[in-house]
Structures are given as C-alpha cells and as structure tokens.
Coordinates of C-alpha atoms in Angstrom, one line a residue:
Chain A
M1 CA 0.0 0.0 0.0
T2 CA 1.1 3.5 -0.7
D3 CA -0.1 5.0 2.6
D4 CA 3.2 6.8 3.2
H5 CA 3.9 7.7 -0.4
S6 CA 0.7 8.6 -2.1
V7 CA 0.7 11.9 -4.0
D8 CA -2.5 13.3 -2.6
D9 CA -2.8 12.8 1.1
R10 CA 0.5 13.4 2.7
V11 CA 0.4 15.8 5.7
P12 CA 3.4 17.0 7.7
P13 CA 4.2 15.1 10.8
R14 CA 2.6 16.5 13.9
N15 CA 3.4 15.8 17.6
G16 CA 6.3 13.7 16.5
L17 CA 3.9 11.2 14.8
D18 CA 4.4 10.5 11.2
L19 CA 0.8 9.9 10.3
S20 CA -0.9 10.5 6.9
R21 CA -4.5 11.5 6.7
R22 CA -5.4 8.1 5.5
D23 CA -3.6 6.4 8.4
T24 CA -5.7 8.5 10.7
L25 CA -8.9 7.5 8.9
K26 CA -7.8 3.9 8.8
G27 CA -7.0 3.9 12.5
G28 CA -10.5 5.0 13.2
A29 CA -12.0 2.4 11.0
V30 CA -9.9 -0.5 12.3
V31 CA -11.1 -0.2 15.9
A32 CA -13.9 -2.7 15.3
A33 CA -12.8 -4.1 12.0
A34 CA -14.1 -7.4 11.0
A35 CA -11.4 -10.0 11.1
L36 CA -10.6 -11.5 7.8
T37 CA -9.1 -14.9 7.2
G38 CA -6.9 -16.1 4.4
A39 CA -5.7 -12.7 3.2
A40 CA -2.0 -12.5 3.7
P41 CA -0.8 -9.0 4.7
G42 CA 0.7 -7.7 1.5
P43 CA 1.4 -4.3 -0.1
A44 CA -2.4 -3.7 -0.2
A45 CA -3.1 -4.9 3.3
A46 CA -4.9 -1.7 4.1
A47 CA -7.7 -2.8 1.8
T48 CA -8.5 -5.7 4.1
D49 CA -9.1 -3.5 7.2
V50 CA -12.8 -3.4 6.8
A51 CA -14.9 -0.9 8.8
P52 CA -18.0 -2.6 10.1
L53 CA -21.6 -1.5 9.3
P54 CA -23.3 0.3 12.2
S55 CA -26.1 -2.2 12.0
A56 CA -27.0 -5.3 9.9
P57 CA -28.6 -4.1 6.7
R58 CA -32.1 -5.3 5.9
H59 CA -31.0 -6.1 2.4
G60 CA -27.4 -7.2 2.5
L61 CA -25.0 -9.6 0.9
R62 CA -21.5 -10.9 1.3
L63 CA -19.1 -9.6 -1.4
Q64 CA -15.8 -11.4 -2.3
T65 CA -13.7 -9.2 -4.5
T66 CA -10.1 -8.1 -5.0
V67 CA -8.9 -4.6 -4.3
N68 CA -5.4 -3.5 -5.2
G69 CA -4.3 -7.2 -5.4
T70 CA -5.7 -8.2 -2.0
A71 CA -8.7 -10.4 -1.5
V72 CA -11.5 -8.6 0.4
S73 CA -14.6 -10.2 1.9
V74 CA -17.1 -7.8 3.2
D75 CA -20.8 -7.7 4.2
I76 CA -22.5 -4.8 2.4
D77 CA -25.9 -3.2 2.0
T78 CA -27.0 -4.0 -1.5
R79 CA -27.3 -0.2 -2.2
T80 CA -23.6 0.4 -1.7
S81 CA -21.6 1.9 -4.5
L82 CA -18.1 0.8 -5.2
L83 CA -17.0 4.4 -4.3
D84 CA -18.6 4.2 -0.9
L85 CA -17.3 0.7 -0.3
L86 CA -13.7 2.0 -1.0
R87 CA -14.0 5.2 0.9
E88 CA -16.3 4.3 3.9
R89 CA -15.5 0.7 4.5
L90 CA -11.9 0.1 3.2
A91 CA -10.5 3.5 4.1
L92 CA -9.2 4.0 0.5
T93 CA -10.1 7.7 0.1
G94 CA -8.1 8.4 -3.1
A95 CA -11.1 8.1 -5.3
K96 CA -13.2 11.2 -4.7
K97 CA -16.9 11.8 -4.6
G98 CA -17.5 14.8 -6.8
C99 CA -21.0 14.5 -8.3
D100 CA -22.0 10.9 -7.3
H101 CA -23.8 10.7 -10.6
G102 CA -21.1 9.7 -13.1
Q103 CA -20.7 13.2 -14.5
C104 CA -17.3 14.4 -13.1
G105 CA -14.8 11.5 -13.2
A106 CA -13.4 12.2 -9.7
C107 CA -14.3 8.6 -8.7
T108 CA -12.6 6.9 -11.6
V109 CA -11.0 3.5 -10.7
H110 CA -10.2 0.4 -12.8
V111 CA -12.3 -2.8 -12.7
D112 CA -10.7 -5.7 -14.5
G113 CA -8.3 -3.3 -16.1
R114 CA -10.9 -0.9 -17.5
R115 CA -11.7 2.5 -16.2
V116 CA -15.2 3.0 -14.7
A117 CA -17.1 5.5 -12.6
S118 CA -17.1 3.9 -9.2
C119 CA -20.0 6.1 -8.0
L120 CA -22.3 4.5 -10.6
T121 CA -21.0 0.9 -10.0
L122 CA -23.0 -1.2 -7.6
A123 CA -20.5 -2.8 -5.3
A124 CA -22.5 -6.0 -5.5
K125 CA -21.4 -6.2 -9.1
L126 CA -17.7 -6.5 -8.1
E127 CA -18.1 -10.2 -7.1
G128 CA -15.0 -12.0 -8.4
R129 CA -13.6 -8.9 -10.1
E130 CA -10.4 -7.0 -9.6
V131 CA -10.4 -3.3 -8.6
L132 CA -7.4 -1.0 -8.9
T133 CA -7.4 2.3 -7.1
I134 CA -4.9 5.2 -7.1
E135 CA -3.5 3.7 -3.8
G136 CA -2.5 0.5 -5.7
L137 CA -1.2 2.1 -8.8
S138 CA 2.5 1.9 -7.9
E139 CA 4.7 0.0 -5.6
P140 CA 5.4 1.5 -2.1
G141 CA 8.0 4.2 -2.3
T142 CA 7.6 4.8 -6.0
L143 CA 5.4 6.8 -8.3
H144 CA 3.7 5.6 -11.4
P145 CA 5.0 7.5 -14.5
M146 CA 1.6 9.2 -14.7
Q147 CA 1.8 10.4 -11.2
Q148 CA 5.3 11.7 -11.8
A149 CA 4.2 13.4 -15.0
F150 CA 1.3 15.2 -13.2
I151 CA 3.9 16.6 -10.7
D152 CA 6.4 17.5 -13.5
H153 CA 3.7 19.4 -15.5
D154 CA 1.9 21.0 -12.6
A155 CA -1.2 19.3 -13.8
L156 CA -3.4 20.2 -10.8
Q157 CA -4.3 23.1 -8.6
C158 CA -6.6 22.0 -5.7
G159 CA -6.0 18.3 -6.5
Y160 CA -9.5 17.0 -5.8
C161 CA -10.0 15.6 -9.3
T162 CA -6.4 14.4 -9.6
P163 CA -6.7 10.7 -8.5
G164 CA -9.6 10.3 -11.0
Q165 CA -7.6 12.1 -13.6
I166 CA -4.6 9.9 -13.1
M167 CA -6.6 6.6 -13.1
A168 CA -8.4 7.8 -16.3
A169 CA -5.1 8.9 -17.9
V170 CA -3.4 5.6 -17.2
A171 CA -6.3 3.8 -18.9
C172 CA -6.4 6.3 -21.7
V173 CA -2.7 5.4 -22.5
A174 CA -3.3 1.7 -22.2
E175 CA -6.3 1.9 -24.5
G176 CA -4.1 3.5 -27.2
N177 CA -6.1 6.7 -27.0
A178 CA -3.2 9.0 -26.0
T179 CA -1.8 9.3 -29.5
S180 CA -2.4 13.1 -30.0
P181 CA -3.4 16.1 -27.8
E182 CA -6.8 16.1 -29.6
R183 CA -7.4 12.4 -28.9
I184 CA -6.3 12.8 -25.3
R185 CA -8.7 15.7 -24.8
E186 CA -11.6 13.6 -26.3
Y187 CA -10.9 10.5 -24.3
M188 CA -10.3 12.5 -21.0
S189 CA -13.5 14.5 -21.4
G190 CA -15.2 12.4 -18.7
N191 CA -12.9 14.0 -16.1
I192 CA -13.8 17.5 -15.1
C193 CA -11.2 19.8 -13.5
R194 CA -12.8 22.8 -11.9
C195 CA -9.4 24.6 -11.5
G196 CA -8.9 24.3 -15.2
A197 CA -5.6 22.5 -15.2
Y198 CA -6.3 20.9 -18.5
V199 CA -3.2 22.2 -20.4
G200 CA -1.0 20.6 -17.8
I201 CA -3.0 17.4 -17.7
V202 CA -2.8 16.9 -21.5
A203 CA 1.0 17.6 -21.4
A204 CA 1.4 15.2 -18.5
I205 CA -0.4 12.4 -20.3
E206 CA 1.6 13.0 -23.5
D207 CA 4.7 12.8 -21.5
A208 CA 3.7 9.7 -19.5
A209 CA 2.5 8.0 -22.7
A210 CA 6.0 8.1 -24.1
T211 CA 7.4 6.7 -20.9
M212 CA 4.8 4.0 -20.7
G213 CA 5.6 3.0 -24.3
R214 CA 2.2 3.7 -25.8
G215 CA 1.2 6.6 -28.0
Chain B
M1 CA -32.3 5.1 -1.8
H2 CA -35.1 2.6 -1.5
P3 CA -33.8 -0.8 -0.2
F4 CA -33.7 -3.7 -2.7
D5 CA -32.8 -7.3 -3.0
Y6 CA -30.2 -8.3 -5.6
I7 CA -29.8 -11.5 -7.5
R8 CA -27.6 -12.5 -10.4
P9 CA -29.2 -15.3 -12.5
A10 CA -27.2 -17.3 -15.0
T11 CA -29.6 -17.7 -17.9
P12 CA -32.3 -15.5 -19.6
Q13 CA -34.9 -18.0 -18.6
D14 CA -33.9 -17.7 -14.9
A15 CA -34.0 -13.9 -15.2
V16 CA -37.4 -13.9 -16.7
A17 CA -38.7 -16.4 -14.1
A18 CA -37.2 -14.3 -11.3
F19 CA -39.1 -11.3 -12.6
A20 CA -42.3 -13.3 -12.8
N21 CA -42.0 -14.3 -9.2
A22 CA -41.0 -10.9 -7.9
E23 CA -43.3 -8.3 -6.4
A24 CA -44.2 -5.5 -8.8
G25 CA -41.5 -3.1 -9.9
A26 CA -38.5 -5.4 -10.2
R27 CA -35.9 -4.3 -12.7
Y28 CA -33.2 -5.9 -14.8
I29 CA -29.9 -4.2 -14.4
A30 CA -26.8 -4.4 -16.6
G31 CA -24.3 -1.5 -16.5
G32 CA -26.6 0.4 -14.3
T33 CA -25.5 3.8 -15.5
T34 CA -29.1 5.0 -15.9
L35 CA -31.0 2.8 -13.4
Y36 CA -28.6 3.2 -10.4
D37 CA -28.3 6.9 -11.1
L38 CA -32.1 7.3 -11.1
M39 CA -32.3 5.2 -7.9
K40 CA -30.0 7.7 -6.2
L41 CA -32.4 10.4 -7.3
D42 CA -35.4 8.4 -5.8
I43 CA -37.0 8.3 -9.3
E44 CA -36.5 4.5 -9.6
R45 CA -37.5 2.5 -6.6
P46 CA -37.2 -1.2 -7.6
P47 CA -37.7 -3.7 -4.7
L48 CA -35.5 -6.2 -6.6
L49 CA -32.6 -5.8 -9.0
I50 CA -32.0 -8.7 -11.4
D51 CA -28.4 -8.4 -12.6
V52 CA -28.2 -9.9 -16.0
T53 CA -24.5 -9.5 -16.5
A54 CA -23.7 -13.1 -15.5
I55 CA -25.8 -14.5 -18.3
A56 CA -23.6 -16.3 -20.8
G57 CA -23.8 -15.8 -24.6
L58 CA -25.0 -12.2 -24.6
G59 CA -21.6 -10.6 -25.1
E60 CA -20.9 -11.7 -28.7
V61 CA -20.3 -9.5 -31.8
D62 CA -20.9 -11.3 -35.1
I63 CA -20.3 -9.4 -38.3
G64 CA -22.0 -11.4 -41.1
D65 CA -22.3 -10.7 -44.8
E66 CA -25.9 -9.7 -44.5
R67 CA -26.1 -8.3 -41.0
L68 CA -24.3 -7.4 -37.8
R69 CA -25.5 -9.0 -34.6
V70 CA -24.5 -7.6 -31.2
G71 CA -25.3 -9.3 -27.9
A72 CA -27.1 -7.1 -25.5
L73 CA -24.3 -7.2 -22.9
V74 CA -21.5 -5.9 -25.2
P75 CA -20.1 -2.7 -23.7
M76 CA -20.6 0.5 -25.6
S77 CA -16.8 1.1 -25.7
T78 CA -16.3 -2.2 -27.5
I79 CA -18.5 -1.2 -30.5
A80 CA -17.2 2.3 -30.5
A81 CA -13.6 1.0 -31.0
D82 CA -14.3 -2.0 -33.3
P83 CA -12.3 -1.4 -36.5
D84 CA -14.6 -3.6 -38.6
I85 CA -17.7 -1.9 -37.4
G86 CA -16.0 1.5 -37.9
R87 CA -15.4 0.6 -41.5
D88 CA -18.7 -1.1 -42.4
Y89 CA -21.1 0.7 -40.1
P90 CA -19.5 4.1 -39.4
V91 CA -22.8 5.6 -38.2
L92 CA -23.0 3.0 -35.4
A93 CA -19.4 3.4 -34.2
E94 CA -19.6 7.2 -34.3
S95 CA -22.9 7.2 -32.4
L96 CA -21.3 5.3 -29.5
A97 CA -17.9 7.1 -29.7
K98 CA -19.7 10.4 -29.3
A99 CA -21.9 9.2 -26.4
A100 CA -21.0 9.5 -22.7
S101 CA -17.4 9.2 -21.5
Q102 CA -15.0 6.3 -21.8
Q103 CA -15.7 5.4 -18.1
L104 CA -19.4 5.1 -18.8
R105 CA -19.0 3.5 -22.2
N106 CA -17.0 0.8 -20.4
M107 CA -19.9 0.2 -18.0
A108 CA -23.0 0.7 -20.1
T109 CA -24.2 -2.0 -22.5
V110 CA -25.6 -1.7 -26.0
G111 CA -28.8 -3.4 -24.8
G112 CA -29.3 -1.2 -21.7
N113 CA -28.5 1.9 -23.6
L114 CA -31.7 1.4 -25.6
L115 CA -33.7 1.9 -22.4
Q116 CA -31.9 5.0 -21.2
R117 CA -34.4 7.5 -19.7
T118 CA -34.7 11.1 -20.5
R119 CA -32.3 13.8 -19.1
C120 CA -35.2 16.4 -18.8
M121 CA -34.1 18.3 -15.8
Y122 CA -37.6 18.5 -14.3
F123 CA -37.9 14.7 -14.6
R124 CA -34.5 14.2 -12.9
N125 CA -34.6 16.9 -10.2
G126 CA -38.1 16.9 -8.8
A127 CA -38.6 13.6 -6.9
D128 CA -38.7 15.6 -3.7
G129 CA -41.8 17.4 -4.8
A130 CA -40.2 20.5 -6.2
F131 CA -41.5 20.0 -9.7
P132 CA -44.4 18.0 -11.2
C133 CA -43.7 15.6 -14.0
N134 CA -46.2 13.5 -15.9
K135 CA -43.5 11.0 -16.7
R136 CA -42.4 10.6 -13.1
Q137 CA -45.8 10.8 -11.5
P138 CA -48.6 10.4 -14.0
G139 CA -51.2 13.2 -14.0
S140 CA -49.1 15.6 -11.8
G141 CA -48.4 18.0 -14.7
C142 CA -45.3 19.2 -16.6
A143 CA -43.0 21.9 -15.3
A144 CA -40.9 22.0 -18.4
I145 CA -43.5 23.1 -20.9
D146 CA -43.8 26.6 -19.4
G147 CA -40.4 26.4 -17.7
L148 CA -36.8 26.4 -18.8
D149 CA -37.4 24.4 -22.0
R150 CA -34.2 25.1 -23.9
G151 CA -33.3 21.4 -24.0
Q152 CA -36.8 20.1 -24.7
A153 CA -38.1 18.4 -27.8
V154 CA -39.6 20.1 -30.8
L155 CA -40.9 16.9 -32.5
G156 CA -43.3 14.3 -31.1
T157 CA -44.3 16.4 -28.2
S158 CA -47.7 16.4 -26.4
A159 CA -49.5 18.7 -24.0
S160 CA -48.3 16.2 -21.3
C161 CA -44.6 16.0 -22.0
T162 CA -41.8 17.4 -24.1
A163 CA -38.9 15.4 -22.7
V164 CA -36.2 14.5 -25.2
S165 CA -35.2 10.9 -25.9
P166 CA -31.5 11.2 -24.9
G167 CA -29.8 8.4 -26.8
D168 CA -27.4 8.4 -29.7
W169 CA -27.1 4.7 -30.4
P170 CA -30.9 4.2 -30.7
V171 CA -31.0 7.0 -33.3
A172 CA -28.3 5.3 -35.4
L173 CA -30.1 1.9 -35.1
T174 CA -33.4 3.6 -36.2
A175 CA -31.7 4.9 -39.3
L176 CA -30.4 1.4 -40.1
D177 CA -33.7 -0.3 -39.6
A178 CA -32.2 -2.5 -36.8
S179 CA -34.3 -4.8 -34.7
V180 CA -34.0 -6.1 -31.1
E181 CA -34.3 -9.7 -29.9
I182 CA -36.4 -10.1 -26.8
V183 CA -37.2 -12.8 -24.4
G184 CA -40.0 -12.6 -21.9
P185 CA -42.7 -14.5 -20.0
A186 CA -44.6 -15.1 -23.2
G187 CA -41.5 -16.4 -25.1
A188 CA -39.1 -14.8 -27.6
R189 CA -39.9 -12.1 -30.2
R190 CA -38.3 -9.6 -32.3
M191 CA -39.1 -5.9 -32.8
L192 CA -37.8 -3.0 -34.9
V193 CA -35.8 -0.6 -32.7
A194 CA -38.0 2.1 -34.2
D195 CA -41.1 0.4 -32.6
L196 CA -39.5 0.1 -29.2
Y197 CA -40.2 3.8 -28.4
R198 CA -43.6 5.3 -27.7
L199 CA -44.8 8.8 -28.3
P200 CA -45.6 10.5 -25.0
G201 CA -49.2 11.4 -25.8
D202 CA -51.3 11.3 -22.6
T203 CA -49.1 8.6 -21.1
P204 CA -45.5 9.8 -21.0
H205 CA -44.7 7.4 -18.2
L206 CA -45.0 4.6 -20.7
E207 CA -41.8 5.0 -22.7
F208 CA -41.1 1.6 -24.2
S209 CA -43.3 -1.0 -25.9
L210 CA -41.7 -3.9 -24.0
T211 CA -44.2 -5.7 -21.8
P212 CA -43.3 -6.3 -18.1
G213 CA -40.6 -8.9 -17.7
E214 CA -39.3 -8.7 -21.2
L215 CA -35.5 -8.6 -21.6
I216 CA -33.5 -7.4 -24.6
T217 CA -30.9 -10.1 -25.5
G218 CA -29.5 -8.8 -28.8
I219 CA -29.6 -6.4 -31.6
E220 CA -29.5 -7.2 -35.3
I221 CA -28.6 -4.6 -37.9
P222 CA -29.0 -5.2 -41.7
R223 CA -25.8 -4.3 -43.6
P224 CA -26.4 -1.2 -45.7
A225 CA -26.2 -1.6 -49.5
A226 CA -22.7 -1.7 -51.0
G227 CA -21.4 1.8 -51.6
S228 CA -23.6 3.4 -49.0
G229 CA -22.1 6.2 -46.9
S230 CA -23.1 6.8 -43.4
T231 CA -22.4 9.1 -40.4
Y232 CA -23.6 10.1 -37.0
H233 CA -23.3 13.9 -36.7
K234 CA -23.9 15.3 -33.2
I235 CA -24.0 19.0 -32.1
R236 CA -23.5 19.7 -28.4
D237 CA -23.1 22.6 -26.0
R238 CA -19.5 21.5 -25.6
E239 CA -17.2 19.6 -27.9
S240 CA -17.3 16.3 -26.0
Y241 CA -19.2 14.5 -23.2
A242 CA -22.6 16.1 -23.5
F243 CA -26.0 15.1 -24.7
A244 CA -27.1 16.2 -28.2
L245 CA -28.7 19.5 -28.8
A246 CA -29.4 18.1 -32.3
S247 CA -28.0 15.0 -34.0
A248 CA -28.5 13.1 -37.2
A249 CA -27.9 9.5 -38.2
V250 CA -27.7 9.3 -42.0
V251 CA -27.2 6.6 -44.5
V252 CA -27.0 7.7 -48.2
Q253 CA -27.1 5.5 -51.2
R254 CA -26.3 7.0 -54.7
D255 CA -26.9 6.0 -58.2
G256 CA -24.5 8.1 -60.2
D257 CA -24.9 11.7 -58.9
L258 CA -28.4 11.1 -57.8
V259 CA -29.6 9.8 -54.4
S260 CA -31.3 6.5 -54.8
R261 CA -32.1 6.1 -51.1
A262 CA -31.5 8.2 -48.0
R263 CA -32.3 7.2 -44.4
I264 CA -32.3 9.9 -41.8
A265 CA -33.0 9.7 -38.0
L266 CA -32.8 12.6 -35.6
G267 CA -31.7 12.8 -31.9
G268 CA -31.7 15.5 -29.3
V269 CA -34.8 17.1 -30.8
A270 CA -37.6 14.6 -30.4
T271 CA -39.4 12.6 -27.8
R272 CA -38.3 9.4 -29.4
P273 CA -35.6 8.5 -32.0
W274 CA -37.2 10.3 -34.9
R275 CA -37.2 8.9 -38.5
A276 CA -37.5 11.9 -40.9
T277 CA -39.3 10.2 -43.8
E278 CA -40.4 13.5 -45.4
A279 CA -36.8 14.5 -45.7
E280 CA -35.8 11.1 -47.0
D281 CA -38.5 11.2 -49.7
L282 CA -37.5 14.7 -50.8
L283 CA -33.9 13.5 -51.7
V284 CA -34.7 10.5 -53.8
G285 CA -33.7 11.2 -57.4
Q286 CA -32.0 14.5 -56.5
P287 CA -28.3 15.3 -56.6
L288 CA -26.9 15.9 -53.1
T289 CA -25.8 19.5 -52.9
I290 CA -25.7 22.1 -50.1
E291 CA -29.1 23.3 -51.3
T292 CA -30.9 20.0 -51.5
A293 CA -29.3 18.8 -48.2
L294 CA -30.6 22.0 -46.5
A295 CA -34.0 21.6 -48.0
A296 CA -34.1 18.0 -46.7
G297 CA -33.0 19.3 -43.3
R298 CA -35.8 21.9 -43.2
A299 CA -38.3 19.3 -44.3
A300 CA -37.3 17.1 -41.3
F301 CA -38.5 20.0 -39.1
S302 CA -41.6 21.0 -41.0
T303 CA -43.9 19.7 -38.3
A304 CA -41.8 20.9 -35.4
T305 CA -43.5 22.7 -32.5
P306 CA -41.0 24.9 -30.6
G307 CA -41.6 26.1 -27.1
H308 CA -40.3 29.2 -25.4
H309 CA -36.5 28.8 -25.5
N310 CA -35.8 25.9 -27.9
G311 CA -36.8 27.4 -31.2
F312 CA -33.1 27.4 -32.2
K313 CA -33.3 23.7 -32.6
L314 CA -35.3 24.0 -35.8
E315 CA -32.4 25.8 -37.7
L316 CA -29.7 23.9 -35.8
G317 CA -31.4 20.6 -36.5
A318 CA -31.9 21.4 -40.2
R319 CA -28.3 22.3 -40.6
T320 CA -27.2 19.2 -38.6
V321 CA -29.1 17.0 -41.1
A322 CA -27.6 18.9 -44.0
D323 CA -24.1 18.5 -42.8
A324 CA -24.6 14.8 -42.0
L325 CA -26.0 14.2 -45.5
L326 CA -23.0 15.9 -47.1
I327 CA -20.6 13.9 -45.0
A328 CA -22.4 10.6 -45.8
A329 CA -22.5 11.5 -49.5
E330 CA -18.8 12.1 -49.5
R331 CA -18.3 8.6 -48.0
S332 CA -20.6 6.9 -50.5
R333 CA -19.7 5.6 -54.0
T334 CA -21.7 4.3 -56.9

C-alpha cells in the first residue's frame, strides 16, 4: 500500500507522529474491524481493514472481491456503490466523490483493467472482479510514471480531481487513446477539472504515454 | 435510496422467471449507468434488481455478410472501438464514440442503452416534490412546458410531455432499420428498434413498448447496400461528453450523382428516436448539394412545435441534417 507515499494525502508530521491523513482515517476504521481470514498481509493490506456496518442491513450480501491485489470479503448493504465501499469501508479515500452521478470523473478506478465511474458501479457487481485504485497504482516508495508526469507538468491546482484524472489517464494510454493532444482531450472528457488545469493534464499524459511505451 | 434485493441469474430463462416471481417493480440491471443513477435520485425504486451481466452468450459480436449481430451485454466502448464496425457501419461506431465518457462506455451495455431514460431536468430533479412531472408521476403536470425548456423536444411532443429521448445509439439503429431480440414471460420475439419507443401522448410514463418482464438479449442490424455512406453527426453545448442539442444519423445510397435512397434519423430534438421520412422522400432522385441537403433538413422539421426557449433547434437541427447528408454522401460511392 502506498499510505506513506501517495501523492494526494501526505500531511506534515505532527506531535512527533508520522501519520498520513489516510492512516488517521484507517485507525478510526480499524477499531472494530471485522477479522478476515486467508488474506495475507501484502502491499495492499490496508484494503482488508474493513470498517463494520453500524447495523446489519435489511438487504445485504457478502461480497468477495479483490482490491489492489488483496482479497476482500465484506458484508454490504445492496445499495452500496463501489465508491462508498472504497471510501467508507476500506479507508481507500483516493477516489473522490464529486457529483456521485457519473458526470465528473473524480471517482474513476479500474475494474478488471478498464476505467469505470465507481460512484455508478454497484459494489455487488464486483463479485470476483479486480479493482485497482490510485492507492494500488504503484509499488510503495515509487510513483507511477503518470503520477510523476502530473507533478512535473503542474497538472493540478486543488488536487481534488487528480486521483480520478490519473486513473483515467493511465487507462487512456493503455487503450491506445493517448496518440495526440486532440485524442487525449476527447478521451479524457469524462474527467472535469474545476481549477482548469487541462493544459498541464494533457501535457502530463503525452509525457507519460511516451514513458509508458504507448502513444 | 429505497432498499432492494439483488440477484444474479445465469440464464435469460432464470432472469425472466425471477421477474415473474417478484413483487411489482422489479428491474433488470446491466451496466446500471441509468438505473442506479435514477435510484439515487429516488425516481426509480425497484424492490428487486435482477443483474443480467452473468448471463452467458449475450456478449458476442458477429459481423456477417448480410447483417451485424451484437449481444445485449456488449459494452458501448467495444462497439465504438471495433475497427470492422467503424469501416462497415460508421454511423454505429460514431454514435457510440460520441456518447457519454469512456468510463461510462466501459460500464454501459448496448442493450441497456436502448432503455436510457430522459435527461429532462424537471424529470431528474423533482422527486422531492419540487417539480411536477407526468413521466415521473402520471397526472401531476409538466414543469418543463412553461419552464426552462431550452433542452426540450420540438418533434413528437404532447401537452403532457416534451422530454427528449436522450440516446445516440438508438438513433443510429433507427436509421439502419435495426431490430432487437427479446425474451419474456410469453417467449421470444423480435421488434424493430423504431417500434421500441412510444410517443408521450397522454401517457408519457409509458416510454417503451416492452411488456413487463421482457429482456432485450441482442440487436440485429442489416448491412447497408454496398457503396452506401453513413455518419452520425452530433452537435452539443460543448465539444465532448454532452447530450445532443441536435444530432442526425444518416445513410446515403447513390446511383451516379443522384440519391437512390436516404435514411435519416434525428436525436436531441424529439421525444423518441425520430425517423425523418419526409426529408428522405425529398432526396430520392436528387443530386446531393448544399441546397438539396438543407431543403431536406428543413423538411425534417416542417412539423416541429418549438416552445419558449428551444426554437433554435429547428435551424440547428436542419443544418445538422444537411451537414450529415454531405458527410455521408462524401463517403458513398456508386
């Protein structure tokens, strides 16, 4: 897991404690976390620290899925979106809730290698599938070329849309849709940046596409 | 959001049986990009979701000599990027490439897309009682007709509803005379895509001509005649990732310099995918020039009824049709 190295949630150490914002959230969530068996602690172990539901849902199900390479077994309310599962239950707060209606792209993650809007994805549909979030994009201590390119090109201002932009951008390159600035703009149009950092975003994707060997 | 049960049957028969045994209001779900969205808005309140995405055999694409068959569960993005479909059926590939965003195209299926519901803002944003809507709550009235109606339809409207049919793909399929394969409690049947959509009339809450429990399993598209040219031309408020203000799906067949057959369907301007037969008839035997193309575009809107703020759609729509005709003609050969 990239808790100590993610690009979006690092806060300065305080009171001598080196805690990221996500560690803090996770700590709160883990207090009464359901114990999981069979999931070896790995790089994505954070994904198995499951926050419990406050009460048993009237309409629930047990979901078995994989998040950032780690098996996850979790009881959910059927209404749960993938985005809420990630953020509220698994303490993976990289994917952001912008509009919650599939219109802004801030919640973009990959399912079975394809980018989707996690806010419009029923978590129940993740049974047996593999989810990749910004937290699992690179090995601990490293940055994915796309993350590095966003830094190099100053491709953000407030940063709220950035995890979604980066996950969409990585997919855009993998799809072969990062072959020109025009094509990048078309295939990144599902990700809105209110700060208007589009010039830097397109430049970052062109740059990273070359590094990634596509486009 | 209203609570619901969730099941994932493995066959169409199991899905149909589950629907038959469920309490009223159960819904099939595939990508969920419309249904789950409207559930969040409290517009859809199904007690049971029947997830059809585990059904085998509905994800195939088969390009034959005579026709193209697409399984209902094929993602929009697959058809948008298919090089063979892009070559032989450009109007289809373009309609999907210009719809939604890549994230949504990866989720949404070509079957589910046919049943996408309107984006009328009074329909979407009034479930808390702020706005009446005859589609959402039959008999409650329409806030759009005397409201902010810039996005509303100008063709096929009624005194009850002016909501636009939002899709691009159904418009392209309507131009190509495509049909859908359906299974349901009464067995299997086939229907023209054009017949899938109802005019609002006095019952705008009845949008589709499927009967309860029917499930779309596939789409069949006859191959256009050799030498035909086609395109999907879409005009939006912004360059990408927006619903159509006006769009035209066009297939043109020429004999020498003269049009032997033209097929034209409109999006963004009508309450259902709109086949513009008067415009088609006008073109037969004519050369395709800027003048004849624009005359056809105007004919397509000859029965249009603009509201307060959407009158621009008549001229925009006519010019969209004209541009589409000229693009398709350029791609055709005799």
